[in-house]
Amino acid sequence: MSAQFDLVVIGGGPGGYGAALYATSAGLNVAVVEKGSMGGTCLNRGCIPAKAFLETAAVQRHVAHAAEFGIEASAPVVNFAVAQARKQ
């Protein structure tokens, strides 16, 4: 079986993914060749996952300093398994 494409995009990172979407919206039949996960490093292992953990740390820090705002709260404990699941 063979397939015909108007455009073959090499790499499914932010640039390749964006190019494929643009070409598809223009009516082209597009294939994306990606050896890893669509979205690239930033989406899957870099920027976005890191931001999820940074937000967890920020919430922990706010709760730890709640008394400064007149809020009584016990010492926050991060459940890494839950933080990891949220990141996914």
Coordinates of C-alpha atoms in Angstrom, one line a residue:
M1 CA 0.0 0.0 0.0
S2 CA 1.3 3.4 -0.9
A3 CA 0.1 6.9 0.1
Q4 CA 0.3 10.2 -1.8
F5 CA 1.0 13.4 0.1
D6 CA 1.3 17.0 -1.0
L7 CA 3.7 17.7 1.8
V8 CA 5.8 15.5 4.2
V9 CA 6.9 17.4 7.3
I10 CA 10.0 16.0 9.0
G11 CA 9.7 16.6 12.7
G12 CA 6.7 17.0 14.9
G13 CA 8.1 19.7 17.2
P14 CA 6.5 23.2 17.4
G15 CA 7.6 24.3 14.0
G16 CA 6.8 21.0 12.2
Y17 CA 3.5 20.7 13.9
G18 CA 2.5 24.3 13.1
A19 CA 3.6 23.8 9.5
A20 CA 1.5 20.7 9.2
L21 CA -1.6 22.4 10.6
Y22 CA -1.2 25.4 8.3
A23 CA -0.7 23.2 5.2
T24 CA -3.8 21.1 6.2
S25 CA -5.9 24.2 6.6
A26 CA -4.8 25.2 3.1
G27 CA -6.2 21.9 1.8
L28 CA -3.0 19.9 1.4
N29 CA -2.7 16.3 2.3
V30 CA 0.1 16.2 4.9
A31 CA 2.1 13.5 6.6
V32 CA 4.3 14.2 9.6
V33 CA 7.3 12.0 10.3
E34 CA 8.4 12.2 14.0
K35 CA 10.7 9.7 15.7
G36 CA 9.5 10.7 19.2
S37 CA 6.4 12.3 20.6
M38 CA 4.5 15.0 18.7
G39 CA 5.0 18.4 20.2
G40 CA 8.8 18.0 20.7
T41 CA 10.9 18.5 23.8
C42 CA 9.2 21.6 25.1
L43 CA 5.7 20.1 25.2
N44 CA 6.7 16.7 26.4
R45 CA 9.8 17.0 28.6
G46 CA 10.8 20.6 28.8
C47 CA 8.9 23.8 29.2
I48 CA 5.3 22.6 29.9
P49 CA 6.2 19.8 32.3
A50 CA 8.6 22.1 34.1
K51 CA 5.9 24.8 34.5
A52 CA 3.6 22.3 36.0
F53 CA 6.2 21.5 38.7
L54 CA 7.0 25.2 39.2
E55 CA 3.3 25.9 39.9
T56 CA 3.2 23.0 42.4
A57 CA 6.2 24.6 44.1
A58 CA 4.6 28.1 44.1
V59 CA 1.4 26.7 45.7
Q60 CA 3.5 24.9 48.3
R61 CA 5.4 28.2 49.1
H62 CA 2.1 30.2 49.4
V63 CA 0.6 27.7 51.8
A64 CA 3.8 27.6 53.8
H65 CA 3.6 31.4 54.3
A66 CA -0.2 31.5 54.8
A67 CA 0.2 32.7 58.4
E68 CA 1.7 35.9 57.1
F69 CA -1.8 36.6 55.7
G70 CA -3.7 35.5 58.8
I71 CA -4.5 32.1 57.5
E72 CA -3.8 29.1 59.7
A73 CA -2.6 26.1 57.7
S74 CA -0.5 23.1 58.6
A75 CA 2.9 22.7 56.9
P76 CA 2.3 21.7 53.3
V77 CA 3.5 18.4 52.1
V78 CA 4.0 17.7 48.4
N79 CA 2.7 14.4 47.1
F80 CA 5.0 13.8 44.2
A81 CA 2.8 11.1 42.7
V82 CA -0.1 13.5 42.4
A83 CA 2.2 16.3 41.1
Q84 CA 3.5 13.9 38.5
A85 CA 0.0 12.8 37.5
R86 CA -1.0 16.5 37.1
K87 CA 2.0 17.2 34.9
Q88 CA 0.8 14.4 32.6

